[in-house]
Amino acid sequence: METKIAVLKGEIGEEQFIKEASKVIRNGGTVAFPTETVYGLGANALKSDSVKKIFEAKGRPQDNPLIIHVASKDIDEYVKNVPEVAKKLMDKFWPGPLTLILEKKDIVPNETSANLNTIGVRMPKSDIALKLIKESGVPIAAPSANISGRPSPTDIERCIEDLKGRVNYIIGGDKSNVGVESTIVDCTVTPPIVLRPGGVTLESLREVDSSIEIDKGLLNNSDDFKPKAPGMKYRHYAPNAKLKIIKGNRKKTIEKIREMVHNYIKAGMKVGILISEENIDMYSEGEKIVLGSYNDLSKVASNLFEALRKCNDLNVDIILAEAFTEEGLGIAIMNRLNKAAGYDIIEA
Ligand code: TXA
Ligand code: MG
């Protein structure tokens, strides 16, 4: 399939490209586009034939539902009822990196919701995304714009790398500044439950409703609790090489990584290390990839997926990552890292 690529530089040509891309959506095609979290791969959320193309392009399992992206808080057309807490969350965090799970109306086809009677709804903050949805005149179903299983793309080049030849249109320019996907909150249950940690922190959600809980299936990899969001059970975000996380106090973590890097290199392997800015001078061996300061987790989040893809470019045989704190945005960062590592965590 031929993919039209529109790389936006400032506002030059933007209007025309948005028009073209929205026409593709209206005609039932697929468009990859930027959002503030990660790039999305969109199609008309209300047409099953269009939505099927997303699953095909990504190689996505059929039982993994999609999020629909809207350009306003007026969502009564798509969902049955909007509980008070959902309204408050929308008011505080939309447009932004928050997806609400609500009861869906029949207008949303079963292909979009993977046969669930609920649907995830999000109003993204990205200007391009909002313009594209408005101009299309329909909600846009969009998972992250990666081939299933790979790290989500945070810029247009990574999007092209995965989807050129598989989708009708790729539009973008800006880097996704949040860098991890939206936080998903199930508002069909009381108390509401976080099904996926993301760009909005648990602490800030609890400022709206202190009873909001986090899905226990997310906190460890135990068989007793399975994650409630269908997508959270899949191996995801995985770089080509095996990734191991080293966890412990700063000194011990550094010592452990240094020792492991040394041994892997001696055994003839190429090693990538994902580290915090503060520790850059602590390592003399290995391919260093700095994620950001451990005092600035928003930077770490925005660099994370690109760092995992960089490891593929560098063709490393193994990757070692320093663990980050599991507070604030750190919950989302460690959730993605844990999944990318298949929960291979070493205590230093
Ligand atoms: O930030 C984001 O949310 C990005 C951008 C493109 O908006 N999108 C995204 O979509 O991350 P995706 O498809 O990669 O992840 C959607 C997640 C999956 O884990 C899926 O299982 C879950 O949302 N999900 C969708 N609908 C659901 C529902 N009705 N109930 C429970 N989980 C749901
Ligand atoms: Mg995804």
Tab-separated table of C-alpha atoms and ligand atoms in Angstrom:
chain	number	residue	atom	x	y	z
A	1	MET	CA	0.000	0.000	0.000
A	2	GLU	CA	1.216	3.496	-0.725
A	3	THR	CA	1.628	5.675	2.350
A	4	LYS	CA	1.427	9.430	1.967
A	5	ILE	CA	3.749	11.113	4.454
A	6	ALA	CA	3.179	14.701	5.581
A	7	VAL	CA	5.944	16.080	7.765
A	8	LEU	CA	4.720	19.364	9.196
A	9	LYS	CA	7.142	22.209	9.775
A	10	GLY	CA	5.378	24.871	11.787
A	11	GLU	CA	2.081	25.801	10.249
A	12	ILE	CA	3.162	25.736	6.615
A	13	GLY	CA	0.830	23.474	4.673
A	14	GLU	CA	-0.835	22.264	7.846
A	15	GLU	CA	-4.359	23.105	6.788
A	16	GLN	CA	-4.081	21.250	3.507
A	17	PHE	CA	-2.490	18.164	5.065
A	18	ILE	CA	-5.148	18.011	7.794
A	19	LYS	CA	-7.801	18.213	5.071
A	20	GLU	CA	-6.187	15.349	3.143
A	21	ALA	CA	-5.738	13.193	6.221
A	22	SER	CA	-9.299	13.755	7.422
A	23	LYS	CA	-10.571	12.776	3.984
A	24	VAL	CA	-8.686	9.495	4.341
A	25	ILE	CA	-10.427	8.925	7.706
A	26	ARG	CA	-13.857	9.743	6.264
A	27	ASN	CA	-13.215	7.391	3.339
A	28	GLY	CA	-12.486	4.527	5.724
A	29	GLY	CA	-8.661	4.601	5.610
A	30	THR	CA	-5.917	4.704	8.245
A	31	VAL	CA	-3.926	7.738	9.405
A	32	ALA	CA	-1.049	7.801	11.882
A	33	PHE	CA	-0.938	11.107	13.764
A	34	PRO	CA	0.815	12.737	16.723
A	35	THR	CA	-0.629	13.005	20.209
A	36	GLU	CA	1.037	14.395	23.318
A	37	THR	CA	1.500	10.881	24.741
A	38	VAL	CA	2.663	8.793	21.760
A	39	TYR	CA	1.764	8.689	18.055
A	40	GLY	CA	-1.556	7.000	17.312
A	41	LEU	CA	-2.796	4.935	14.375
A	42	GLY	CA	-6.306	6.155	13.644
A	43	ALA	CA	-9.425	5.187	11.722
A	44	ASN	CA	-13.130	6.034	11.913
A	45	ALA	CA	-14.157	4.594	15.300
A	46	LEU	CA	-17.779	4.178	14.195
A	47	LYS	CA	-17.108	1.928	11.195
A	48	SER	CA	-16.127	-1.679	11.776
A	49	ASP	CA	-14.489	-2.052	8.359
A	50	SER	CA	-12.252	0.940	9.042
A	51	VAL	CA	-11.323	-0.211	12.521
A	52	LYS	CA	-10.378	-3.681	11.237
A	53	LYS	CA	-7.640	-2.053	9.149
A	54	ILE	CA	-5.943	-0.829	12.329
A	55	PHE	CA	-5.735	-4.365	13.709
A	56	GLU	CA	-4.320	-5.601	10.387
A	57	ALA	CA	-1.721	-2.845	10.059
A	58	LYS	CA	-0.415	-3.378	13.606
A	59	GLY	CA	-0.794	-7.143	13.796
A	60	ARG	CA	-2.836	-6.455	16.934
A	61	PRO	CA	-4.684	-9.281	18.730
A	62	GLN	CA	-8.431	-9.017	18.038
A	63	ASP	CA	-9.344	-9.137	21.726
A	64	ASN	CA	-7.513	-5.907	22.535
A	65	PRO	CA	-9.982	-2.963	22.485
A	66	LEU	CA	-9.200	0.500	21.101
A	67	ILE	CA	-9.470	3.945	22.653
A	68	ILE	CA	-11.671	6.446	20.813
A	69	HIS	CA	-10.316	9.967	20.499
A	70	VAL	CA	-12.710	12.894	20.621
A	71	ALA	CA	-12.319	16.656	20.175
A	72	SER	CA	-14.812	17.774	22.825
A	73	LYS	CA	-16.152	16.805	26.239
A	74	ASP	CA	-19.565	16.272	24.742
A	75	ILE	CA	-19.478	12.455	24.461
A	76	ASP	CA	-23.136	11.501	25.097
A	77	GLU	CA	-23.450	10.227	21.552
A	78	TYR	CA	-20.993	7.405	22.278
A	79	VAL	CA	-21.467	6.485	25.942
A	80	LYS	CA	-24.536	5.595	28.004
A	81	ASN	CA	-23.932	7.563	31.127
A	82	VAL	CA	-21.162	9.709	32.429
A	83	PRO	CA	-20.837	9.364	36.217
A	84	GLU	CA	-20.095	12.464	38.289
A	85	VAL	CA	-16.501	11.387	38.904
A	86	ALA	CA	-15.882	10.994	35.167
A	87	LYS	CA	-17.194	14.514	34.586
A	88	LYS	CA	-14.844	15.888	37.232
A	89	LEU	CA	-11.890	13.998	35.744
A	90	MET	CA	-12.740	15.287	32.262
A	91	ASP	CA	-12.943	18.834	33.559
A	92	LYS	CA	-9.587	18.630	35.238
A	93	PHE	CA	-7.544	16.562	32.755
A	94	TRP	CA	-9.085	16.953	29.272
A	95	PRO	CA	-7.644	17.656	26.835
A	96	GLY	CA	-4.771	15.515	28.105
A	97	PRO	CA	-3.290	12.090	28.803
A	98	LEU	CA	-6.312	10.521	30.502
A	99	THR	CA	-8.597	7.807	29.082
A	100	LEU	CA	-11.934	7.080	30.757
A	101	ILE	CA	-13.631	3.686	30.478
A	102	LEU	CA	-17.399	4.160	30.212
A	103	GLU	CA	-20.411	2.110	29.084
A	104	LYS	CA	-20.632	2.257	25.321
A	105	LYS	CA	-23.660	2.941	23.164
A	106	ASP	CA	-24.478	0.735	20.155
A	107	ILE	CA	-23.225	3.382	17.722
A	108	VAL	CA	-19.694	2.229	18.621
A	109	PRO	CA	-19.162	-1.096	16.829
A	110	ASN	CA	-17.981	-4.235	18.616
A	111	GLU	CA	-14.782	-4.272	16.546
A	112	THR	CA	-13.728	-1.036	18.267
A	113	SER	CA	-14.434	-2.288	21.784
A	114	ALA	CA	-13.315	-5.896	21.103
A	115	ASN	CA	-16.811	-7.048	22.095
A	116	LEU	CA	-16.748	-5.358	25.503
A	117	ASN	CA	-19.774	-3.268	26.477
A	118	THR	CA	-17.413	-0.532	27.632
A	119	ILE	CA	-15.214	1.860	25.660
A	120	GLY	CA	-12.140	3.969	26.403
A	121	VAL	CA	-12.561	7.649	25.518
A	122	ARG	CA	-9.857	10.313	25.446
A	123	MET	CA	-9.566	13.904	24.316
A	124	PRO	CA	-5.910	14.397	23.359
A	125	LYS	CA	-4.106	17.685	23.856
A	126	SER	CA	-2.095	17.698	20.635
A	127	ASP	CA	-3.230	20.459	18.316
A	128	ILE	CA	-2.825	18.322	15.181
A	129	ALA	CA	-4.820	15.476	16.742
A	130	LEU	CA	-7.661	17.799	17.743
A	131	LYS	CA	-7.781	19.428	14.314
A	132	LEU	CA	-7.755	16.039	12.591
A	133	ILE	CA	-10.643	14.725	14.702
A	134	LYS	CA	-12.691	17.897	14.178
A	135	GLU	CA	-12.084	17.987	10.454
A	136	SER	CA	-12.912	14.260	10.133
A	137	GLY	CA	-16.233	14.813	11.886
A	138	VAL	CA	-16.060	11.394	13.608
A	139	PRO	CA	-14.307	10.036	16.685
A	140	ILE	CA	-10.988	8.401	15.795
A	141	ALA	CA	-10.109	4.983	17.209
A	142	ALA	CA	-6.366	4.914	17.763
A	143	PRO	CA	-3.943	2.570	19.458
A	144	SER	CA	-0.271	3.520	19.614
A	145	ALA	CA	1.218	3.671	16.106
A	146	ASN	CA	3.683	0.799	16.489
A	147	ILE	CA	3.712	-2.752	15.214
A	148	SER	CA	2.177	-4.752	18.093
A	149	GLY	CA	4.687	-5.565	20.805
A	150	ARG	CA	7.244	-2.884	19.896
A	151	PRO	CA	7.897	0.311	21.878
A	152	SER	CA	5.339	3.038	21.074
A	153	PRO	CA	6.618	5.740	18.681
A	154	THR	CA	7.150	9.225	20.056
A	155	ASP	CA	8.179	10.879	16.800
A	156	ILE	CA	7.241	10.679	13.144
A	157	GLU	CA	10.441	8.896	12.069
A	158	ARG	CA	9.709	5.951	14.376
A	159	CYS	CA	6.146	5.946	13.132
A	160	ILE	CA	7.331	5.748	9.518
A	161	GLU	CA	9.795	2.996	10.478
A	162	ASP	CA	6.924	0.781	11.679
A	163	LEU	CA	4.000	1.737	9.463
A	164	LYS	CA	5.220	2.892	6.038
A	165	GLY	CA	3.503	0.698	3.463
A	166	ARG	CA	0.932	-0.492	6.008
A	167	VAL	CA	-1.251	2.611	6.399
A	168	ASN	CA	-2.694	5.246	4.058
A	169	TYR	CA	-1.328	8.406	5.639
A	170	ILE	CA	1.219	9.502	8.226
A	171	ILE	CA	1.047	13.055	9.489
A	172	GLY	CA	3.208	14.678	12.155
A	173	GLY	CA	6.166	16.731	13.122
A	174	ASP	CA	6.246	17.394	16.820
A	175	LYS	CA	7.731	14.918	19.243
A	176	SER	CA	5.238	13.473	21.761
A	177	ASN	CA	6.329	15.264	24.921
A	178	VAL	CA	4.628	13.080	27.569
A	179	GLY	CA	6.235	9.950	26.140
A	180	VAL	CA	4.179	7.305	27.952
A	181	GLU	CA	0.573	6.547	27.019
A	182	SER	CA	-2.507	7.934	28.728
A	183	THR	CA	-3.577	6.844	32.181
A	184	ILE	CA	-6.688	4.641	31.888
A	185	VAL	CA	-9.352	4.921	34.594
A	186	ASP	CA	-12.344	2.575	34.677
A	187	CYS	CA	-15.275	4.778	35.690
A	188	THR	CA	-17.881	1.994	35.389
A	189	VAL	CA	-16.975	0.683	38.850
A	190	THR	CA	-16.954	2.191	42.335
A	191	PRO	CA	-14.357	3.160	43.361
A	192	PRO	CA	-12.878	3.956	39.929
A	193	ILE	CA	-9.800	1.886	39.117
A	194	VAL	CA	-6.610	2.809	37.255
A	195	LEU	CA	-6.174	0.068	34.645
A	196	ARG	CA	-2.980	1.507	33.157
A	197	PRO	CA	-0.671	4.043	34.815
A	198	GLY	CA	0.294	6.820	32.398
A	199	GLY	CA	0.737	10.532	31.843
A	200	VAL	CA	-1.626	11.569	34.659
A	201	THR	CA	-0.337	10.451	38.071
A	202	LEU	CA	-2.368	8.535	40.667
A	203	GLU	CA	-1.691	11.337	43.150
A	204	SER	CA	-3.279	13.951	40.892
A	205	LEU	CA	-6.274	11.702	40.139
A	206	ARG	CA	-6.809	11.333	43.879
A	207	GLU	CA	-7.018	15.097	44.212
A	208	VAL	CA	-10.289	14.750	42.298
A	209	ASP	CA	-11.491	11.592	44.067
A	210	SER	CA	-9.447	10.183	46.932
A	211	SER	CA	-11.110	6.764	46.611
A	212	ILE	CA	-9.543	5.978	43.195
A	213	GLU	CA	-7.660	2.677	43.352
A	214	ILE	CA	-4.993	1.100	41.179
A	215	ASP	CA	-5.553	-2.323	39.546
A	216	LYS	CA	-3.642	-4.806	41.730
A	217	GLY	CA	-2.764	-6.813	38.638
A	218	LEU	CA	-0.437	-3.960	37.643
A	219	LEU	CA	1.662	-3.867	40.751
A	220	ASN	CA	3.417	-7.175	40.344
A	221	ASN	CA	3.566	-10.055	37.931
A	222	SER	CA	1.740	-12.522	40.166
A	223	ASP	CA	-0.734	-15.100	38.874
A	224	ASP	CA	-3.190	-14.176	41.658
A	225	PHE	CA	-4.081	-10.877	40.027
A	226	LYS	CA	-4.428	-10.565	36.279
A	227	PRO	CA	-4.518	-7.014	34.855
A	228	LYS	CA	-8.063	-5.917	33.981
A	229	ALA	CA	-7.214	-4.018	30.774
A	230	PRO	CA	-6.948	-6.631	28.008
A	231	GLY	CA	-3.849	-4.985	26.533
A	232	MET	CA	-1.884	-5.060	29.775
A	233	LYS	CA	-1.456	-8.824	29.654
A	234	TYR	CA	0.622	-8.791	26.471
A	235	ARG	CA	4.397	-8.587	26.314
A	236	HIS	CA	4.875	-5.068	25.120
A	237	TYR	CA	7.340	-2.272	24.461
A	238	ALA	CA	10.006	-4.894	23.861
A	239	PRO	CA	13.358	-3.998	22.298
A	240	ASN	CA	15.044	-6.724	20.218
A	241	ALA	CA	17.613	-7.535	22.906
A	242	LYS	CA	16.833	-8.970	26.325
A	243	LEU	CA	16.365	-6.247	28.928
A	244	LYS	CA	17.133	-6.625	32.633
A	245	ILE	CA	16.281	-4.100	35.346
A	246	ILE	CA	18.671	-3.580	38.259
A	247	LYS	CA	17.008	-2.361	41.428
A	248	GLY	CA	18.479	-1.245	44.740
A	249	ASN	CA	20.129	1.750	46.347
A	250	ARG	CA	22.180	3.968	44.075
A	251	LYS	CA	25.616	2.678	45.060
A	252	LYS	CA	24.715	-1.000	44.868
A	253	THR	CA	22.854	-0.568	41.572
A	254	ILE	CA	25.877	1.065	39.963
A	255	GLU	CA	28.234	-1.600	41.295
A	256	LYS	CA	25.984	-4.398	40.068
A	257	ILE	CA	25.576	-2.912	36.595
A	258	ARG	CA	29.310	-2.275	36.255
A	259	GLU	CA	30.064	-5.855	37.194
A	260	MET	CA	27.438	-7.263	34.821
A	261	VAL	CA	28.488	-5.030	31.908
A	262	HIS	CA	32.090	-6.062	32.389
A	263	ASN	CA	31.228	-9.760	32.351
A	264	TYR	CA	28.958	-9.518	29.317
A	265	ILE	CA	31.613	-7.617	27.369
A	266	LYS	CA	34.233	-10.184	28.356
A	267	ALA	CA	31.903	-12.833	26.954
A	268	GLY	CA	31.916	-10.961	23.632
A	269	MET	CA	28.547	-9.233	23.932
A	270	LYS	CA	27.550	-5.666	23.127
A	271	VAL	CA	25.759	-4.118	26.102
A	272	GLY	CA	23.375	-1.161	26.240
A	273	ILE	CA	22.792	0.590	29.569
A	274	LEU	CA	19.802	2.815	30.328
A	275	ILE	CA	20.843	5.187	33.077
A	276	SER	CA	19.986	8.393	34.865
A	277	GLU	CA	21.828	11.616	34.063
A	278	GLU	CA	23.353	11.717	37.552
A	279	ASN	CA	25.151	8.413	36.993
A	280	ILE	CA	26.636	9.078	33.574
A	281	ASP	CA	30.238	9.229	34.808
A	282	MET	CA	29.875	6.108	36.925
A	283	TYR	CA	30.161	3.737	33.986
A	284	SER	CA	33.222	3.300	31.811
A	285	GLU	CA	31.964	0.391	29.727
A	286	GLY	CA	28.841	-0.273	27.668
A	287	GLU	CA	26.731	1.850	25.301
A	288	LYS	CA	25.349	4.525	27.606
A	289	ILE	CA	21.843	5.848	26.938
A	290	VAL	CA	20.796	8.587	29.322
A	291	LEU	CA	17.084	8.693	30.149
A	292	GLY	CA	17.180	11.903	32.186
A	293	SER	CA	17.572	13.021	35.762
A	294	TYR	CA	15.948	10.935	38.479
A	295	ASN	CA	14.672	14.239	39.822
A	296	ASP	CA	12.839	14.961	36.561
A	297	LEU	CA	10.716	11.924	35.772
A	298	SER	CA	8.779	13.732	33.033
A	299	LYS	CA	12.011	13.861	31.039
A	300	VAL	CA	12.680	10.185	31.709
A	301	ALA	CA	9.151	9.291	30.532
A	302	SER	CA	9.499	11.324	27.366
A	303	ASN	CA	12.815	9.630	26.478
A	304	LEU	CA	11.939	6.059	27.459
A	305	PHE	CA	10.489	4.542	24.263
A	306	GLU	CA	13.035	6.288	22.057
A	307	ALA	CA	15.793	4.862	24.254
A	308	LEU	CA	14.432	1.339	23.783
A	309	ARG	CA	14.349	1.835	20.008
A	310	LYS	CA	17.861	3.285	20.089
A	311	CYS	CA	19.018	-0.013	21.589
A	312	ASN	CA	17.725	-1.733	18.447
A	313	ASP	CA	19.638	0.732	16.245
A	314	LEU	CA	22.814	0.059	18.219
A	315	ASN	CA	22.295	-3.680	17.765
A	316	VAL	CA	23.141	-4.473	21.358
A	317	ASP	CA	22.947	-8.071	22.608
A	318	ILE	CA	21.693	-7.219	26.078
A	319	ILE	CA	20.317	-4.146	27.859
A	320	LEU	CA	20.650	-3.286	31.550
A	321	ALA	CA	18.444	-0.556	33.013
A	322	GLU	CA	18.623	1.286	36.315
A	323	ALA	CA	15.268	1.149	38.133
A	324	PHE	CA	13.508	4.455	38.857
A	325	THR	CA	11.388	5.317	41.881
A	326	GLU	CA	7.785	4.025	41.743
A	327	GLU	CA	6.159	7.288	42.695
A	328	GLY	CA	4.380	9.878	40.575
A	329	LEU	CA	5.218	9.351	36.901
A	330	GLY	CA	7.651	6.664	38.079
A	331	ILE	CA	4.721	4.217	38.330
A	332	ALA	CA	4.100	4.511	34.582
A	333	ILE	CA	7.821	4.480	33.744
A	334	MET	CA	8.462	1.315	35.763
A	335	ASN	CA	5.295	-0.336	34.404
A	336	ARG	CA	6.610	0.115	30.829
A	337	LEU	CA	10.156	-0.910	31.754
A	338	ASN	CA	8.923	-3.998	33.636
A	339	LYS	CA	6.875	-5.081	30.655
A	340	ALA	CA	9.718	-4.411	28.229
A	341	ALA	CA	11.918	-6.563	30.488
A	342	GLY	CA	9.311	-9.299	30.849
A	343	TYR	CA	9.683	-8.641	34.617
A	344	ASP	CA	13.350	-9.685	34.645
A	345	ILE	CA	14.334	-7.679	37.729
A	346	ILE	CA	17.585	-8.139	39.638
A	347	GLU	CA	17.990	-6.908	43.218
A	348	ALA	CA	21.360	-5.214	43.583
B	1	TXA	O1	-1.995	7.628	25.094
B	1	TXA	C1	-2.702	6.759	24.593
B	1	TXA	O2	-3.671	6.274	25.186
B	1	TXA	C2	-2.376	6.305	23.153
B	1	TXA	C3	-2.582	7.484	22.220
B	1	TXA	C4	-2.453	7.106	20.769
B	1	TXA	O3	-3.818	8.094	22.494
B	1	TXA	N1	-3.151	5.172	22.794
B	1	TXA	C5	-2.917	3.928	23.312
B	1	TXA	O4	-3.723	2.929	22.796
B	1	TXA	O5	-2.072	3.695	24.132
B	1	TXA	P1	-3.354	1.374	22.914
B	1	TXA	O6	-4.365	0.702	22.041
B	1	TXA	O7	-1.926	1.162	22.583
B	1	TXA	O8	-3.681	1.013	24.389
B	1	TXA	C6	-5.011	0.956	24.814
B	1	TXA	C7	-5.130	0.209	26.095
B	1	TXA	C8	-4.977	-1.297	25.936
B	1	TXA	O9	-4.235	-1.796	27.034
B	1	TXA	C9	-6.433	-1.774	25.996
B	1	TXA	O10	-6.537	-3.093	26.431
B	1	TXA	C10	-7.054	-0.793	26.971
B	1	TXA	O11	-6.458	0.421	26.601
B	1	TXA	N2	-8.503	-0.654	26.786
B	1	TXA	C11	-9.158	-0.117	25.731
B	1	TXA	N3	-10.491	-0.192	25.892
B	1	TXA	C12	-10.708	-0.792	27.076
B	1	TXA	C13	-11.877	-1.171	27.812
B	1	TXA	N4	-13.099	-0.960	27.337
B	1	TXA	N5	-11.711	-1.771	29.012
B	1	TXA	C14	-10.467	-1.984	29.504
B	1	TXA	N6	-9.323	-1.650	28.851
B	1	TXA	C15	-9.429	-1.076	27.665
B	2	MG	MG	0.025	0.372	22.590
